[in-house]
Coordinates of C-alpha atoms in Angstrom, one line a residue:
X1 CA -27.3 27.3 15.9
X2 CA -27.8 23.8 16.1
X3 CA -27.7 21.7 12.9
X4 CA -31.0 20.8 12.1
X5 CA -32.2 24.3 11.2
X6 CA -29.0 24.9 9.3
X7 CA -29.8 22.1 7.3
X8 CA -34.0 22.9 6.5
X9 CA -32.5 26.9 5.9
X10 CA -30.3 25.3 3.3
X11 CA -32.7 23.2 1.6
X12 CA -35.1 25.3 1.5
X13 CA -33.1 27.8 -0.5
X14 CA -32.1 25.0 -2.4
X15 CA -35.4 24.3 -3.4
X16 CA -36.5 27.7 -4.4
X17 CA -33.3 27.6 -6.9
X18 CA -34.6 24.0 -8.6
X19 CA -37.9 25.7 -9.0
X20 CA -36.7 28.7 -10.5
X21 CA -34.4 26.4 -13.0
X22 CA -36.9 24.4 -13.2
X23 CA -39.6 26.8 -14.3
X24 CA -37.0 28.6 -16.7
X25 CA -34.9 25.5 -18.3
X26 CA -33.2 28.7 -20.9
X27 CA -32.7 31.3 -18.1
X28 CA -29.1 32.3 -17.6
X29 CA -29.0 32.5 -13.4
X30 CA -26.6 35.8 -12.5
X31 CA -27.6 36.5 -8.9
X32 CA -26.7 32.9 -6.3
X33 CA -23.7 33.8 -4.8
X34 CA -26.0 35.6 -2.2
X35 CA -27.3 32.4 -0.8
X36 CA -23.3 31.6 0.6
X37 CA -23.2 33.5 3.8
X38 CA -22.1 32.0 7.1
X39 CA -24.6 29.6 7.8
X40 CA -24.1 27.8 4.4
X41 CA -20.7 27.5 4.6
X42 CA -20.9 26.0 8.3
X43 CA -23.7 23.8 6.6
X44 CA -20.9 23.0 3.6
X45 CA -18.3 22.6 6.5
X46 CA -20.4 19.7 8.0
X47 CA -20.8 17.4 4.8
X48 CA -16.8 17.8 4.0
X49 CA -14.8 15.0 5.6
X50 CA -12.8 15.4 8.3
X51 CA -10.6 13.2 8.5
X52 CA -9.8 13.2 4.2
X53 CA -5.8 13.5 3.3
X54 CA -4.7 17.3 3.8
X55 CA -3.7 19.7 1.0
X56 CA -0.1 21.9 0.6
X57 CA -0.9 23.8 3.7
X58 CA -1.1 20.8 5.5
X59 CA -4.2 22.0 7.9
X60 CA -6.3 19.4 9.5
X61 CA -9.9 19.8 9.8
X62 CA -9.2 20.2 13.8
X63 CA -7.1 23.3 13.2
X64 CA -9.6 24.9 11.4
X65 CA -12.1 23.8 14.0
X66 CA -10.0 26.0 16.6
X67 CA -11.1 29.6 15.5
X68 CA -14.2 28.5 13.0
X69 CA -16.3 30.8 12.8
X70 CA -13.5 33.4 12.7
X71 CA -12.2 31.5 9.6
X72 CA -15.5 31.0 7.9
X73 CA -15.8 34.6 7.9
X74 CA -12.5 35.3 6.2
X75 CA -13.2 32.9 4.1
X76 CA -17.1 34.3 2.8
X77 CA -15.3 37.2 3.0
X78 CA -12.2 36.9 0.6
X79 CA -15.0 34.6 -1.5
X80 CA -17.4 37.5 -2.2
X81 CA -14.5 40.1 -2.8
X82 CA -13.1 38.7 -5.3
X83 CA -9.7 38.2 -2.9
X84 CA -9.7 34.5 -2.2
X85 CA -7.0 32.8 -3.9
X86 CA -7.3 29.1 -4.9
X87 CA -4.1 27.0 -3.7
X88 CA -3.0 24.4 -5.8
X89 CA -4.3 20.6 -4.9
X90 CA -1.4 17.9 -3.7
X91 CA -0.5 15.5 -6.2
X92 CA -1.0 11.7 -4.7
X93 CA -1.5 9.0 -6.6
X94 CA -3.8 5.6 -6.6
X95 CA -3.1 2.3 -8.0
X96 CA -5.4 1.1 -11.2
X97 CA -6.0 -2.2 -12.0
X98 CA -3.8 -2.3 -14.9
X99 CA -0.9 -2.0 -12.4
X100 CA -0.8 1.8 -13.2
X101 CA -1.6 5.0 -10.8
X102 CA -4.0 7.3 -11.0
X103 CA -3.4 11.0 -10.0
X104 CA -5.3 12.7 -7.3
X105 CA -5.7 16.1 -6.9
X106 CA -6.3 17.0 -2.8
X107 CA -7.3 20.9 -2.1
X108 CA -6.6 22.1 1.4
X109 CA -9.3 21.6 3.8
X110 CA -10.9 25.1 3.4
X111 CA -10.8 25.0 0.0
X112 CA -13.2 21.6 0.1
X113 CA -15.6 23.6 2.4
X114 CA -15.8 26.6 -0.5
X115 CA -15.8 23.9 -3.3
X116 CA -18.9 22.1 -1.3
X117 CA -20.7 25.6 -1.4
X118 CA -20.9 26.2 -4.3
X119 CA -21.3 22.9 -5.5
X120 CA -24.9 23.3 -2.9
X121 CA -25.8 26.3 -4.9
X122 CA -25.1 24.8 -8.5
X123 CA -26.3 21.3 -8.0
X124 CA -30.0 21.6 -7.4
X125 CA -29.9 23.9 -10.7
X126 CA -28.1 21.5 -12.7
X127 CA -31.0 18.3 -11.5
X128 CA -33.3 20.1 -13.2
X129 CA -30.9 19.8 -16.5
X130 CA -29.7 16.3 -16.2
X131 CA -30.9 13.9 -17.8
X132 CA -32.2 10.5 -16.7
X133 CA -29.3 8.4 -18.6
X134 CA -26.6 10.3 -16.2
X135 CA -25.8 8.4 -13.0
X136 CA -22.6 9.4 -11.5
X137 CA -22.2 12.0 -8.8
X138 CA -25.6 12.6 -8.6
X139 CA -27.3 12.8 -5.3
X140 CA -30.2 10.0 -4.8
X141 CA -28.2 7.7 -7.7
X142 CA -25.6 4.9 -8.0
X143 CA -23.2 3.1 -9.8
X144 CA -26.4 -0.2 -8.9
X145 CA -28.8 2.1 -10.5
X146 CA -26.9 3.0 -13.7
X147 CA -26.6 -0.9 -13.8
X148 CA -30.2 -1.9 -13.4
X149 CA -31.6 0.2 -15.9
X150 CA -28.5 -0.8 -18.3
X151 CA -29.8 -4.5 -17.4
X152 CA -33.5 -3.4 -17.9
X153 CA -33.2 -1.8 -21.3
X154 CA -30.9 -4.7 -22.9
X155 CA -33.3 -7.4 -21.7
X156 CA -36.5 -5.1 -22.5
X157 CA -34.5 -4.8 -26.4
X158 CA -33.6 -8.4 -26.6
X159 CA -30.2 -7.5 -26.6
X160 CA -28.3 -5.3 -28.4
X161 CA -25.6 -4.3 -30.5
X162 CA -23.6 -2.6 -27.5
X163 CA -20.8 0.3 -28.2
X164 CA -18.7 0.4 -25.7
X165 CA -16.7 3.3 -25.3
X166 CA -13.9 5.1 -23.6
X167 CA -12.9 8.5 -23.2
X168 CA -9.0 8.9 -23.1
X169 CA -7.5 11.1 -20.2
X170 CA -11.3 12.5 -19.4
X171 CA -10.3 14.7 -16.3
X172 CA -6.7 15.8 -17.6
X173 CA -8.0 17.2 -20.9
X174 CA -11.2 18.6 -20.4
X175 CA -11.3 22.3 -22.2
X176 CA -11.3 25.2 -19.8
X177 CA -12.4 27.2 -22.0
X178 CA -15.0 25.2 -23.6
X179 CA -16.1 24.4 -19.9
X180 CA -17.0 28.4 -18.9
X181 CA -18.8 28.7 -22.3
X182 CA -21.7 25.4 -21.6
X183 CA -21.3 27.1 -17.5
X184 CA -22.5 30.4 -18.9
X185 CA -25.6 28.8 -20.8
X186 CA -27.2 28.0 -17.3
X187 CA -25.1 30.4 -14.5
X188 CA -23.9 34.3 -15.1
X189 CA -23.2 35.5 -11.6
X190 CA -19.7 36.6 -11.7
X191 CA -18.3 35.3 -8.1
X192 CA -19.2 31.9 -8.8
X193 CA -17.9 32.1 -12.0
X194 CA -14.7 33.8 -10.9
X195 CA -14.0 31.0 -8.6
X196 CA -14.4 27.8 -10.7
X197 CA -12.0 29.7 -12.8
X198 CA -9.8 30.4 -9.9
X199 CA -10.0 26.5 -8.8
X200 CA -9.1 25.6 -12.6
X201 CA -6.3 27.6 -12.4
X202 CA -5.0 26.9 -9.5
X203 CA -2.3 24.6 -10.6
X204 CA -0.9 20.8 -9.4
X205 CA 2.1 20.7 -6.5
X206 CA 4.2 17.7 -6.5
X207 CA 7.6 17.1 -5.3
X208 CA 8.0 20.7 -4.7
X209 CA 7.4 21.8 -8.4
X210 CA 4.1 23.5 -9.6
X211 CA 2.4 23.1 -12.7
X212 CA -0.5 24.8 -14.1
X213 CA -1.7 22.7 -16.8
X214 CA -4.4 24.5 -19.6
X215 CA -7.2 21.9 -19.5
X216 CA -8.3 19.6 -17.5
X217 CA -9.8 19.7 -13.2
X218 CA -7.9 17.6 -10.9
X219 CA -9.7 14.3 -10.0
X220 CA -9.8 14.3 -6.0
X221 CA -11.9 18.2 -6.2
X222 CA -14.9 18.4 -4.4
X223 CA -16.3 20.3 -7.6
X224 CA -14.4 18.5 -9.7
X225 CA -17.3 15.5 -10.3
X226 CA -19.8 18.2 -11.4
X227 CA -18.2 19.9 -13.4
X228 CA -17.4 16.5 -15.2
X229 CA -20.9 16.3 -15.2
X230 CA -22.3 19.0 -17.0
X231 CA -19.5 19.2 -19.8
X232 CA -20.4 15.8 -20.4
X233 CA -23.9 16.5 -20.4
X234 CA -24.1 19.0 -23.1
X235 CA -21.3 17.3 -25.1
X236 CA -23.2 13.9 -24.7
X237 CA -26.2 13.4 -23.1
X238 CA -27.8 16.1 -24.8
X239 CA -26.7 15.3 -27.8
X240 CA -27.5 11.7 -27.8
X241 CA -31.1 12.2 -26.4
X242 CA -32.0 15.1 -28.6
X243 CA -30.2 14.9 -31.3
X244 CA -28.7 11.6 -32.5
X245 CA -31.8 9.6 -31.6
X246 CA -34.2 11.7 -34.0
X247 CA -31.9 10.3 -36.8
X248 CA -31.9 6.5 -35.6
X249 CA -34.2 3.8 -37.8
X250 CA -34.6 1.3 -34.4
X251 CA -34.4 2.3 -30.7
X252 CA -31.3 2.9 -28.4
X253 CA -30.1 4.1 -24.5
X254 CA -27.5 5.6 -23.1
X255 CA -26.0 4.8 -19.6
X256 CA -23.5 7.2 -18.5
X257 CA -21.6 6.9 -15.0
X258 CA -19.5 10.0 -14.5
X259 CA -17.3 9.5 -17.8
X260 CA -17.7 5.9 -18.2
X261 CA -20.7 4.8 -21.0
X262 CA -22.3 2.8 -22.9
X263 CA -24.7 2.9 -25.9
X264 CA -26.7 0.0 -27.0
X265 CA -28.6 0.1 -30.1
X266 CA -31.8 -2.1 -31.7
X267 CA -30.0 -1.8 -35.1
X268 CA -26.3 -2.8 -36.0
X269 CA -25.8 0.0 -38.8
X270 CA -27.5 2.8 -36.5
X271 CA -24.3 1.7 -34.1
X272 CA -21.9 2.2 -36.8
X273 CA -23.1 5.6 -38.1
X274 CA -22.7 6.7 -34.3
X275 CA -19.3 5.0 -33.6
X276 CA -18.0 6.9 -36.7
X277 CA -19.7 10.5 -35.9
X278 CA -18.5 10.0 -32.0
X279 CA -14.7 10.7 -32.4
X280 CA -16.1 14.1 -34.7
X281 CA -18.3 15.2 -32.0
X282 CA -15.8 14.6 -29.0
X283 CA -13.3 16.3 -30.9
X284 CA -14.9 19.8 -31.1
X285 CA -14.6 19.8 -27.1
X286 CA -11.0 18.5 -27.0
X287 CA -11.9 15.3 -26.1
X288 CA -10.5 12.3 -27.2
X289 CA -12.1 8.3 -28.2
X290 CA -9.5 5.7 -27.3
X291 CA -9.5 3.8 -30.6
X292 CA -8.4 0.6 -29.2
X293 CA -10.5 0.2 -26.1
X294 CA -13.9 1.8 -27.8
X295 CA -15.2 -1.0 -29.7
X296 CA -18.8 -2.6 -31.0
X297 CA -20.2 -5.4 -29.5
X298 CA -22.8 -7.6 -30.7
X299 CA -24.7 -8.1 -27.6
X300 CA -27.8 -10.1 -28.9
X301 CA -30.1 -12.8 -27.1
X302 CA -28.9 -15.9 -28.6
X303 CA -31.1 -17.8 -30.6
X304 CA -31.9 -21.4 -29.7
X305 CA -33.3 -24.1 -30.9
X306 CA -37.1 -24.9 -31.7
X307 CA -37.4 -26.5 -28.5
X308 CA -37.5 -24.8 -25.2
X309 CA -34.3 -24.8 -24.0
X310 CA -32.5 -26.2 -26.8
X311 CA -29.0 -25.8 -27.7
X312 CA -27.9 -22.1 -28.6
X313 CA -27.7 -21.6 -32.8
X314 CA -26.0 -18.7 -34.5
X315 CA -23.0 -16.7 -33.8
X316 CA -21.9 -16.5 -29.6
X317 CA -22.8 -12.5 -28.7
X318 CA -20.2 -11.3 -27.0
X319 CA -19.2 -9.5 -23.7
X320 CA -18.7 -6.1 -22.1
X321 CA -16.9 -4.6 -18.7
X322 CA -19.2 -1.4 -17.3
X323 CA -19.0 -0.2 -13.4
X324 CA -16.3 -3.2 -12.6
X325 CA -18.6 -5.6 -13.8
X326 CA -18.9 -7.9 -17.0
X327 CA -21.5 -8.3 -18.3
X328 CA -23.1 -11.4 -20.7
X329 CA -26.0 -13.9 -22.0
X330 CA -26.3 -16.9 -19.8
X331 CA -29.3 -19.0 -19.2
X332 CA -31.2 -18.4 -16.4
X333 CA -32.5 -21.3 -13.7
X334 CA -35.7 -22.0 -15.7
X335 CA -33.9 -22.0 -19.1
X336 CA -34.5 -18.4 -20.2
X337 CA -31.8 -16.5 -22.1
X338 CA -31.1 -14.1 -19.5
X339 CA -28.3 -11.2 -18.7
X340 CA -26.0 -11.6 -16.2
X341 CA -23.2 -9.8 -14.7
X342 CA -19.9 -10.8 -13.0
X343 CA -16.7 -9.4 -11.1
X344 CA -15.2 -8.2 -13.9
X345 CA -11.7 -9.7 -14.0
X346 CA -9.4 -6.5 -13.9
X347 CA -11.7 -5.3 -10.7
X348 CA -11.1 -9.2 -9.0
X349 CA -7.1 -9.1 -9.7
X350 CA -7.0 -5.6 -8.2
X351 CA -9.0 -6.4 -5.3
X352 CA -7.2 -9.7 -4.3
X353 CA -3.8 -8.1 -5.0
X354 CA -4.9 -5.1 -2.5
X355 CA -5.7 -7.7 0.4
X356 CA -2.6 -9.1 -0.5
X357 CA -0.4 -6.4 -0.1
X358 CA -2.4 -5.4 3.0
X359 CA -1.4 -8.6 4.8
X360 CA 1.8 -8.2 3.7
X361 CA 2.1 -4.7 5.3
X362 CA 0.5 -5.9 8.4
X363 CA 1.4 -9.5 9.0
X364 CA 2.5 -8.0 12.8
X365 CA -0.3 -6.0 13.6
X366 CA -2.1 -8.4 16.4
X367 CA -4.7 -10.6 15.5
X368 CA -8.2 -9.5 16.3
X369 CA -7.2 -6.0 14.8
X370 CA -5.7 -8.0 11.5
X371 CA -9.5 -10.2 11.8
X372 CA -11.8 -6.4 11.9
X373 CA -9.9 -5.0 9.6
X374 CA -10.4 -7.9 6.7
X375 CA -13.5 -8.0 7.8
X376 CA -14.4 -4.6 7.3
X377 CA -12.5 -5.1 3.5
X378 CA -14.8 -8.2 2.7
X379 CA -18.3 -6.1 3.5
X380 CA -17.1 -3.3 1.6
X381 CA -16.4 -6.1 -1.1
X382 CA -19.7 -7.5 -1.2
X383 CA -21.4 -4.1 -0.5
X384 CA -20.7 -3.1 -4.0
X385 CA -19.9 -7.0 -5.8
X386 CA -22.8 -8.6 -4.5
X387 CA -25.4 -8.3 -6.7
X388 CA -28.0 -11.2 -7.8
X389 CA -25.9 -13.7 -9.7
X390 CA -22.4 -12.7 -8.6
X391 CA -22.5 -15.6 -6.0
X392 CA -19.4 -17.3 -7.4
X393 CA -17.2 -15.1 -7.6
X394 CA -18.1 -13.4 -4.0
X395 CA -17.5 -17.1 -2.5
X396 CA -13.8 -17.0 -4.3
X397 CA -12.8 -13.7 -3.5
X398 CA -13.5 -15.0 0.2
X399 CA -11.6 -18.2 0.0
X400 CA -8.3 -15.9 -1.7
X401 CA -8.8 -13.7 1.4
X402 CA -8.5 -16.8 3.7
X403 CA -5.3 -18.2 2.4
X404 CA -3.7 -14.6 1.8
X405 CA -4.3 -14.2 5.2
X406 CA -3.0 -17.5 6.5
X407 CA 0.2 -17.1 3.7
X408 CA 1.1 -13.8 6.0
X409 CA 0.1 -15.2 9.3
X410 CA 2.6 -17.8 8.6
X411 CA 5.3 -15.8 8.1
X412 CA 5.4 -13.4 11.3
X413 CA 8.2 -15.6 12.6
X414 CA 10.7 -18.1 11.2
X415 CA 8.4 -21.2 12.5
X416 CA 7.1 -23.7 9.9
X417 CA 4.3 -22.8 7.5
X418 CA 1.1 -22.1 9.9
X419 CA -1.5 -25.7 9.3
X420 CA -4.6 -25.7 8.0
X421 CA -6.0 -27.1 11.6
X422 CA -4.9 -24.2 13.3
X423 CA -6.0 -21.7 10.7
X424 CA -9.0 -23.3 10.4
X425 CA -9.2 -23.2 14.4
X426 CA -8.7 -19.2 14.7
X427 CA -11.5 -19.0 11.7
X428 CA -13.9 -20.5 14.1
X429 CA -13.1 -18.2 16.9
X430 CA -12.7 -15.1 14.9
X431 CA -14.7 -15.9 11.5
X432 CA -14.9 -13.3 8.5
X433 CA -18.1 -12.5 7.2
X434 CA -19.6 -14.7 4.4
X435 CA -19.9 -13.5 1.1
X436 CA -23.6 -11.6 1.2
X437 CA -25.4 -10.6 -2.1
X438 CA -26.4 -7.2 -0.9
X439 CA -28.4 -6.2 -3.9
X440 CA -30.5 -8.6 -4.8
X441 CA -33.1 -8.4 -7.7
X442 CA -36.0 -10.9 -5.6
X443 CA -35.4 -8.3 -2.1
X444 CA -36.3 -5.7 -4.1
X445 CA -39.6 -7.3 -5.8

């Protein structure tokens, strides 16, 4: 079977379960386990990475290759029967821009093709739920959609009085068993069920010691972002868009990107009343609202003067960080009060200091493979920082890049401190891409 009609099978039955959800927003689904057989696993097998980091068994994706089919049937097998048994996920960790780590969680390769599965049964029920403020994880949407329709609705408001707000420890202490109680408002059927519980269960290795903590999934899951996504739905979305804007005297949004947010309201003292409800109403679902980093802005279009363009009056509005990007008034080429976004500065540090430590690392390596790499880093770089009025900041990030790269080149031997002329020489024969705004507001008009 080749895997163009494994694909159309699969959307199609993908497409009769949005219809049904989306015909019956109450029902309670208990039969869609049936749709996993053979051919949706190979389908789910096909859209998991190959070549990711590999889990406490430590099988590659070519090993399972060897006897597939075979192993796929085991797998349906033991999934259906209630036999499978979820291995725990390999603790690795990431650096943060604060000069912390971030844990990973990384299940073992078959365990990413059962986690896809299911996530291809539960997904296209769930888009019918979702609401339009949720961005993250979503298929069709982005991190540069979340933060055009956050620039949108502040300009089309006039600005705002922005709460900014942020969730502490989001994947480590989401409630398990608050989690199968919103799952069971939408999804009944008993295997699927059975096996998010397994995979919440299943526990953390590191260092040769397992722990099985009570709440949270491990970030790293292939299942792990949607099930982020619908606790956070009900607890916020849903809440926010039904409920909490019924109440409000002047209009508001809500952008959400997996579990980072922001709420901007038309009215200062509808943001307070929800700033002092939000801790309440995170707290029933064992969530908590970092007190020190979850904060009010007021994010208002300066006034100016009586003439156009004249000097700005009144208080400065201030500033916020959303996506790795910071966002504020400026005026705009023709004078207008206008809002702009920028590298934030945490997401610039983190990203020079990684192309630092890169060069470092491989100051040998030969040149030309040194040159494709970087420039593979800078495009990835400006494919998600360069966005209309973000110039600046692209063309310094660049320049840092160049004399990172020259610092290390310069110290492969013990010779003298490698000249400018000569850099600048190897630059012209192996350049690195310019910076590029990739996402640009007039390409799009």
């Amino acid at each position: 079977m080749t895997r163009a009609p494994k694909l159309e099978f699969v959307i199609t039955r993908q497409q009769r379960i949005a219809e049904l959800a989306r015909g019956a927003p109450r029902m309670a689904f208990t039969s869609l386990a049936h749709h996993i057989d053979q051919g949706w696993l190979l389908e789910a097998r096909m859209q998991t990475r190959r070549d990711g980091a590999v889990g406490v068994d430590g099988q590659t994706a070519s090993d399972y290759q060897e006897q597939l089919l075979d192993n796929l049937d085991s797998l349906l097998d033991r999934a259906k029967s209630g036999t499978y048994r979820a291995p725990p996920v390999r603790r690795a960790y990431i650096p943060k821009g604060t000069g912390e780590t971030r844990p990973l969680g990384i299940p073992t390769y078959e365990d990413k093709i059962l986690q896809r599965a299911v996530v291809m049964v539960l997904e296209p029920l769930y888009e019918q739920d979702f609401r339009d403020c949720s961005y993250g994880f979503r298929p069709g949407r982005s991190a540069h959609q979340a933060l055009e329709a956050l620039w949108k609705q502040t300009m089309d408001m006039g600005g705002c009085w922005m709460v900014e707000v942020d969730i502490r420890r989001f994947f480590d202490t989401l409630d398990h068993e608050r989690l199968r109680e919103l799952l069971q408002l939408r999804v009944r059927d008993g295997v699927l069920l059975r096996l998010i519980g397994k995979w919440l269960n299943a526990g953390v290795l590191e260092d040769g010691s397992l722990e099985r903590p009570e709440a949270g999934t491990p970030q790293g899951g292939v299942i792990s972002p949607l099930l982020a996504n619908i606790y956070l739905h009900y607890v916020l979305d849903v809440w926010f868009e039904d409920g909490v804007k019924r109440h409000l005297r002047g209009d508001a949004f809500l952008i959400r990107y997996a579990d980072d947010f922001v709420m901007g309201f038309a009215r200062e003292e509808d943001a307070r009343k929800v700033m002092e409800v939000l801790p309440k109403r995170f707290g029933m679902y064992g969530l908590t609202i970092h007190p020190d980093k979850t904060r009010l802005v007021p994010f208002r279009r300066p006034q100016s003067g009586r003439q156009r363009g004249g000097p700005q009056t009144g208080p400065k509005p201030g500033v916020f960080d959303l996506l790795g990007f910071r966002h504020y008034w400026a005026r705009s080429r023709r004078g207008h009060w206008v809002v702009k976004r920028k590298t934030a500065s945490s997401r610039f540090q983190r990203a020079v200091k990684t192309i630092a430590l890169w060069c470092r690392k491989h100051r040998h390596d030969p040149i030309r493979q040194q040159h494709r790499t970087l420039c593979q880093k800078l495009r990835g770089h400006y494919g998600y920082y360069g966005i209309t009025g973000n110039a600046e900041p692209l063309r310094r990030f660049e320049y840092l890049v160049k004399r990172l790269w020259r610092k290390w080149l310069s110290r492969r031997t013990n010779q003298a401190r490698l000249p400018w002329a000569l850099f600048i020489e190897l630059l012209q024969r192996l350049p690195l891409p310019p910076p590029k705004v990739v996402h640009s507001v007039y390409r799009s008009v």
